[in-house]
Amino acid sequence: MKLLRAELFKLRTTNMWWVFALAWVLTTGIVLTVNCFNAHALLKPFAQYVSIQTHGHETVATADAAHLDHLRSDWLLGHNTITQASTIYTSGQLIGLLLACLLAIVLVTIEFQQLTATSTFLTTPRRRDVIAAKLGTALIVAGLAWLVTSAISVVVGAIFLHQQGYPTHLGTWAVDRSILLNLAAYLLWALFGTGFGTLIRNQLGATIGATILYLVGSGAAGALFTLLNTYVIKHDWVLTAQVVVPSVASTVMISPTKTFDQSPAPWVGAVVMIAWAIGSGVLGVRALRRRDIA
Amino acid sequence: MTGRAVDGQIVVSSLTKAYPGFNAVDDLSFTVDPGRVTGFLGPNGAGKTTTLRMLLGLVAPTSGTATIGGAKYVDLQQPIEVVGAVLEASSAHRGRSGRNHLRAICIAAGLPLGRADEMLELVGLGAAGDRLFKGYSLGMRQRLGIAAAMLGDPSVLILDEPTNGLDPEGIRWMRDTLRDLAAEGRTVLVSSHLLSEMQTMADDVVILAKGRLVRQGSVSEVTASIAGALHIEVRTPQPDRLVDALGPLDAQVTTAADGHLLVTGATEDQVGEAAHAAGVPLHRLAAATADLEEAFLQLTHEGAEIR
């Protein structure tokens, strides 16, 4: 417990906490605004939606057929108050989860980047305990980040939906589940980040590596597994297997609808995320215990 | 004092750290006793820092043991209440204040936060405690390191090159502080390559070269042990005749740049009598005083290159 307190103290006695806090609040605010604008358009009848999307230049009668089909597809997916409420209440999730992962990585790697590992491990020679305290800190901060960003999104979003004359859907299980799954995702990415940072102690390498894995992992996995399915193993399970990539697993877990045609159940995504987090954490701690602090 | 080790004695036994192609520390054994300042000397790359880090559980030995009061560092329940260590002056977060750096250690070790303030006052950083670490001079960083090491009021202090970068006033402060701490009965092990400083600071020395022990003992013992190998300086108006006169003594004679002779392998008495017998006048006859620097250079001569 004292190690956890020490780690929380270390976090709040540098400028790191407010840099991350600012990033969380800003991204939530920006994405929330965008989501509200989108909801405003998507929840209108299709004819009005077309007019809004084309800035009044076209109508259902004048629009190009292909463009109209595209608009109709988007409108059908989003023309649902439950979907819009879920999206608005989890605003900023994409960057928010990445920030939770990066914060956890920085909590570990900063010991090597700032040369404080010597001082830390002299005070607490049992290195596993130090990493456990850092994990606890990352989970607490990720939980707080979810709480604050969700509070902003839910309060502003509920007011917006109410003013627009739509139900807020607070209390609707599908919406509440999205908010709770968002919390699970924050915690799992913090867990994953701690393991990743322990495994790769170079701060720049770990943060850039995790960011690439997070942001382009889904696209790269989709392309790779599609190629495998097309040319090597022509079975659907190959496409399902792309859930092994962390960012795909995360999306599968939090998405209210199927992420792709062959995507498995959300719990599979959660299991994959936990497996990644525990795997990297165990490997990282084993490596750290053997590593010379020189 | 809380959590003292059995007797504060440091025992290094057959300690080895092997890296591919060479041994940084090679079958090293020595002891360090409480109540004394022990200088840990050696050329760059001799293995001093690696030895200290193995002693503190930061580097895993390939073989051998290093104990403090009979226990390995990693097995100590409250390590910083037994051992205080200063290993590098830049080991605090640049964006954190000195006071908060110490407070974080206090929290992790279960010590009252007030210890941080006390130690800042002890090392003369009370007024600078709330400044960020990145604004500290090297001397202030060394003082902060001492403050961190003293937080747990330890009975053993281990310092790696603590006078590096200090101004004369800082060096004097460090010397007086370490001598006072040893006088209180604590074990003080301090590595340095500032040999003149060690001569005034240390009671004992452990001399290392190429990862191996070269000599251990009190400063006076170590300097005396090599005194016989030191030269005698002779000044005479008839150097050629003196060289002939010293021939039967089997001594080595060389001529220094300023013309005086340097004799090794003979005592002052022998040189004086030989000159008298040959009727050679002497204007100066003096044995060089053995000092720690001379002893160190002689003892580590074979292993002085940086590895």
Coordinates of C-alpha atoms in Angstrom, one line a residue, chain B:
Chain B
M1 CA 18.7 4.3 15.2
T2 CA 16.4 1.6 13.7
G3 CA 16.9 -1.6 11.9
R4 CA 20.7 -1.7 12.3
A5 CA 22.5 -4.6 10.7
V6 CA 24.2 -7.1 13.0
D7 CA 27.5 -5.1 13.1
G8 CA 27.4 -3.0 10.0
Q9 CA 30.3 -5.0 8.5
I10 CA 30.5 -5.3 4.7
V11 CA 31.9 -8.6 3.5
V12 CA 32.6 -9.2 -0.1
S13 CA 33.5 -12.8 -0.8
S14 CA 34.8 -14.3 -4.1
L15 CA 32.6 -11.8 -6.0
T16 CA 32.7 -12.1 -9.8
K17 CA 30.8 -10.4 -12.6
A18 CA 31.5 -11.8 -16.0
Y19 CA 30.6 -10.1 -19.3
P20 CA 31.2 -11.6 -22.7
G21 CA 35.0 -11.5 -23.2
F22 CA 36.0 -10.1 -19.8
N23 CA 35.4 -10.1 -16.1
A24 CA 34.4 -6.7 -14.7
V25 CA 35.0 -8.0 -11.2
D26 CA 37.1 -11.1 -10.8
D27 CA 37.1 -13.2 -7.6
L28 CA 37.1 -10.1 -5.4
S29 CA 37.1 -10.4 -1.6
F30 CA 37.5 -7.7 1.1
T31 CA 35.8 -6.5 4.3
V32 CA 34.9 -3.1 5.4
D33 CA 34.6 -2.4 9.2
P34 CA 32.2 0.0 11.0
G35 CA 33.5 3.2 12.6
R36 CA 35.9 3.9 9.8
V37 CA 35.9 5.6 6.4
T38 CA 37.1 3.1 3.8
G39 CA 38.3 4.4 0.4
F40 CA 37.5 2.2 -2.5
L41 CA 40.2 3.0 -5.1
G42 CA 41.0 1.9 -8.6
P43 CA 41.5 3.3 -12.1
N44 CA 38.6 3.9 -14.4
G45 CA 37.1 0.6 -15.4
A46 CA 38.6 -1.2 -12.4
G47 CA 35.2 -2.6 -11.4
K48 CA 34.4 -0.3 -8.5
T49 CA 30.9 0.8 -9.5
T50 CA 30.0 -2.8 -10.6
T51 CA 31.1 -4.0 -7.2
L52 CA 29.1 -1.4 -5.3
R53 CA 26.0 -2.2 -7.5
M54 CA 26.3 -5.9 -6.8
L55 CA 26.6 -5.1 -3.1
L56 CA 23.3 -3.1 -3.4
G57 CA 21.4 -5.8 -5.3
L58 CA 21.2 -3.7 -8.5
V59 CA 23.5 -5.9 -10.5
A60 CA 23.4 -9.7 -10.2
P61 CA 26.8 -11.3 -9.5
T62 CA 27.9 -14.2 -11.7
S63 CA 29.3 -15.9 -8.6
G64 CA 30.3 -15.0 -5.0
T65 CA 28.5 -13.1 -2.4
A66 CA 28.3 -9.6 -0.9
T67 CA 26.7 -9.0 2.4
I68 CA 26.0 -6.2 4.8
G69 CA 25.8 -7.1 8.4
G70 CA 25.5 -10.7 7.3
A71 CA 22.6 -10.3 4.9
K72 CA 22.3 -9.7 1.2
Y73 CA 20.9 -6.2 0.4
V74 CA 17.8 -7.7 -1.3
D75 CA 17.0 -9.7 1.8
L76 CA 16.9 -6.7 4.1
Q77 CA 13.4 -5.9 5.3
Q78 CA 13.9 -2.1 5.5
P79 CA 17.0 -1.7 3.4
I80 CA 17.3 2.1 3.5
E81 CA 17.2 1.9 7.3
V82 CA 20.3 -0.2 7.2
V83 CA 22.2 1.1 4.1
G84 CA 22.3 4.5 2.6
A85 CA 23.7 4.7 -0.9
V86 CA 24.7 7.5 -3.2
L87 CA 25.4 6.0 -6.6
E88 CA 24.8 8.8 -9.1
A89 CA 24.2 12.5 -8.7
S90 CA 21.6 12.7 -11.4
S91 CA 19.2 10.1 -10.0
A92 CA 16.1 12.2 -9.4
H93 CA 13.3 13.3 -11.8
R94 CA 14.3 16.6 -13.4
G95 CA 10.8 18.0 -13.0
R96 CA 10.3 17.1 -9.3
S97 CA 11.5 19.2 -6.4
G98 CA 14.3 18.0 -4.2
R99 CA 11.9 17.9 -1.2
N100 CA 9.3 15.8 -3.1
H101 CA 12.0 13.5 -4.3
L102 CA 12.9 12.8 -0.7
R103 CA 9.2 12.6 0.3
A104 CA 8.5 9.9 -2.3
I105 CA 11.3 7.8 -0.8
C106 CA 9.9 8.4 2.7
I107 CA 6.5 7.2 1.6
A108 CA 7.8 4.1 -0.1
A109 CA 9.9 3.3 2.9
G110 CA 7.2 4.1 5.5
L111 CA 9.2 6.9 7.0
P112 CA 7.6 10.1 8.3
L113 CA 7.6 12.9 5.7
G114 CA 9.3 15.2 8.2
R115 CA 12.5 13.2 7.6
A116 CA 12.7 14.8 4.2
D117 CA 12.8 18.3 5.7
E118 CA 15.3 17.3 8.4
M119 CA 17.7 15.8 5.9
L120 CA 17.4 18.9 3.6
E121 CA 18.5 21.0 6.5
L122 CA 21.3 18.6 7.4
V123 CA 22.9 18.9 3.9
G124 CA 22.2 22.6 3.7
L125 CA 19.5 22.5 1.0
G126 CA 16.6 23.7 3.2
A127 CA 16.1 26.9 1.3
A128 CA 16.4 25.1 -2.1
G129 CA 14.2 22.1 -1.3
D130 CA 11.3 23.3 -3.3
R131 CA 13.3 24.1 -6.4
L132 CA 13.0 21.6 -9.3
F133 CA 15.9 19.1 -9.5
K134 CA 16.8 20.3 -13.0
G135 CA 17.8 23.7 -11.5
Y136 CA 20.3 22.1 -9.0
S137 CA 24.0 22.5 -9.5
L138 CA 26.1 19.3 -9.4
G139 CA 27.1 20.1 -5.9
M140 CA 23.5 20.5 -4.8
R141 CA 22.7 17.2 -6.5
Q142 CA 25.4 15.5 -4.5
R143 CA 24.1 17.0 -1.3
L144 CA 20.6 15.8 -2.2
G145 CA 22.1 12.3 -2.8
I146 CA 23.5 12.4 0.7
A147 CA 20.2 13.5 2.1
A148 CA 18.4 10.6 0.4
A149 CA 21.0 8.2 1.7
M150 CA 20.6 9.5 5.2
L151 CA 16.7 9.4 5.3
G152 CA 16.6 6.0 7.0
D153 CA 19.4 6.9 9.5
P154 CA 21.4 4.0 8.2
S155 CA 24.4 2.4 9.9
V156 CA 26.1 1.8 6.6
L157 CA 26.9 4.4 3.9
I158 CA 28.0 3.5 0.4
L159 CA 29.0 6.3 -1.9
D160 CA 30.3 6.1 -5.5
E161 CA 32.5 9.1 -6.4
P162 CA 30.6 11.5 -4.2
T163 CA 33.1 14.4 -4.6
N164 CA 32.9 14.3 -8.4
G165 CA 32.3 17.9 -9.6
L166 CA 32.3 19.4 -6.2
D167 CA 34.1 22.7 -5.5
P168 CA 36.7 22.9 -2.8
E169 CA 34.1 24.0 -0.2
G170 CA 31.9 21.1 -1.2
I171 CA 34.7 18.6 -1.0
R172 CA 35.6 19.8 2.5
W173 CA 31.9 19.5 3.5
M174 CA 31.7 16.0 2.1
R175 CA 35.0 15.0 3.9
D176 CA 33.8 16.4 7.2
T177 CA 30.4 14.9 6.9
L178 CA 31.7 11.4 6.1
R179 CA 34.3 11.6 8.9
D180 CA 31.6 12.7 11.4
L181 CA 29.3 9.8 10.3
A182 CA 32.1 7.3 10.7
A183 CA 32.9 8.8 14.1
E184 CA 29.3 7.9 15.1
G185 CA 30.2 4.3 14.5
R186 CA 28.8 4.0 11.0
T187 CA 30.4 2.0 8.2
V188 CA 31.4 4.4 5.4
L189 CA 32.6 2.9 2.0
V190 CA 33.5 5.6 -0.5
S191 CA 34.8 5.1 -4.0
S192 CA 37.0 7.8 -5.5
H193 CA 39.8 8.5 -7.9
L194 CA 40.7 11.7 -6.1
L195 CA 43.6 10.1 -4.2
S196 CA 44.7 13.1 -2.4
E197 CA 41.2 13.5 -1.1
M198 CA 41.2 9.9 0.1
Q199 CA 44.4 10.4 2.0
T200 CA 42.8 13.0 4.2
M201 CA 39.4 11.3 4.3
A202 CA 39.9 7.6 4.6
D203 CA 41.2 5.4 7.4
D204 CA 41.4 2.3 5.3
V205 CA 41.7 1.7 1.6
V206 CA 40.7 -1.2 -0.7
I207 CA 42.6 -0.9 -4.0
L208 CA 41.2 -2.5 -7.1
A209 CA 42.7 -3.0 -10.6
K210 CA 41.2 -5.0 -13.5
G211 CA 38.4 -6.2 -11.2
R212 CA 40.8 -7.8 -8.7
L213 CA 41.9 -6.8 -5.3
V214 CA 45.4 -5.3 -5.3
R215 CA 45.8 -4.3 -1.7
Q216 CA 43.7 -3.7 1.4
G217 CA 44.7 -2.1 4.7
S218 CA 45.0 1.1 6.6
V219 CA 46.2 4.1 4.6
S220 CA 49.5 4.1 6.6
E221 CA 50.0 0.4 6.1
V222 CA 49.5 0.6 2.3
T223 CA 51.7 3.6 1.8
A224 CA 54.5 2.1 4.1
S225 CA 54.4 -1.2 2.2
I226 CA 55.6 0.4 -1.0
A227 CA 57.9 2.9 0.6
G228 CA 60.9 0.7 -0.1
A229 CA 60.3 0.9 -3.8
L230 CA 60.4 4.7 -3.8
H231 CA 63.4 6.7 -5.1
I232 CA 66.0 8.7 -3.3
E233 CA 66.7 12.1 -4.7
V234 CA 70.4 13.1 -4.7
R235 CA 72.0 16.4 -5.8
T236 CA 75.8 16.6 -6.3
P237 CA 78.2 18.6 -8.4
Q238 CA 80.0 15.4 -9.3
P239 CA 77.2 13.0 -10.5
D240 CA 79.5 10.8 -12.6
R241 CA 81.8 10.0 -9.6
L242 CA 78.7 9.3 -7.5
V243 CA 77.3 6.9 -10.0
D244 CA 80.7 5.0 -9.9
A245 CA 80.6 5.0 -6.1
L246 CA 77.1 3.5 -6.0
G247 CA 78.1 0.7 -8.4
P248 CA 78.8 -1.9 -5.7
L249 CA 75.3 -1.3 -4.2
D250 CA 73.5 -2.7 -7.2
A251 CA 71.2 0.3 -7.2
Q252 CA 69.4 1.8 -10.2
V253 CA 70.4 5.4 -10.9
T254 CA 68.7 7.7 -13.3
T255 CA 69.3 11.4 -14.1
A256 CA 66.3 13.7 -13.8
A257 CA 65.7 16.6 -16.2
D258 CA 67.1 19.2 -13.8
G259 CA 70.3 17.2 -13.4
H260 CA 69.8 15.6 -10.0
L261 CA 70.0 11.8 -9.6
L262 CA 67.2 9.4 -8.6
V263 CA 68.3 6.3 -6.9
T264 CA 66.2 3.2 -6.2
G265 CA 67.3 -0.1 -4.6
A266 CA 69.4 1.6 -1.9
T267 CA 68.6 3.4 1.4
E268 CA 69.5 7.0 2.3
D269 CA 72.2 5.7 4.7
Q270 CA 73.8 3.5 2.0
V271 CA 74.0 6.4 -0.5
G272 CA 75.4 8.8 2.1
E273 CA 78.1 6.4 3.2
A274 CA 79.1 5.5 -0.4
A275 CA 79.4 9.2 -1.3
H276 CA 81.4 9.9 1.9
A277 CA 83.8 7.0 1.2
A278 CA 84.4 8.3 -2.4
G279 CA 84.8 11.9 -1.3
V280 CA 81.8 13.1 -3.4
P281 CA 80.1 16.2 -1.9
L282 CA 76.3 16.0 -1.6
H283 CA 74.1 19.1 -1.7
R284 CA 70.8 17.1 -1.2
L285 CA 69.9 13.6 -0.1
A286 CA 66.2 12.9 0.5
A287 CA 63.9 9.9 0.2
A288 CA 60.6 10.7 -1.5
T289 CA 57.7 10.6 0.9
A290 CA 55.4 7.7 0.2
D291 CA 51.9 9.0 -0.3
L292 CA 48.7 7.3 -1.3
E293 CA 48.8 8.6 -4.8
E294 CA 52.3 7.1 -5.3
A295 CA 51.1 3.8 -3.7
F296 CA 48.0 3.7 -5.9
L297 CA 49.9 4.4 -9.1
Q298 CA 52.5 1.7 -8.3
L299 CA 50.0 -0.9 -7.1
T300 CA 47.6 -0.4 -10.1
H301 CA 50.3 0.1 -12.7
E302 CA 49.7 -3.2 -14.3
G303 CA 46.0 -2.8 -14.6
A304 CA 45.7 0.9 -15.2
E305 CA 44.4 0.9 -18.7
I306 CA 40.7 1.5 -19.2
R307 CA 38.8 -1.6 -20.2

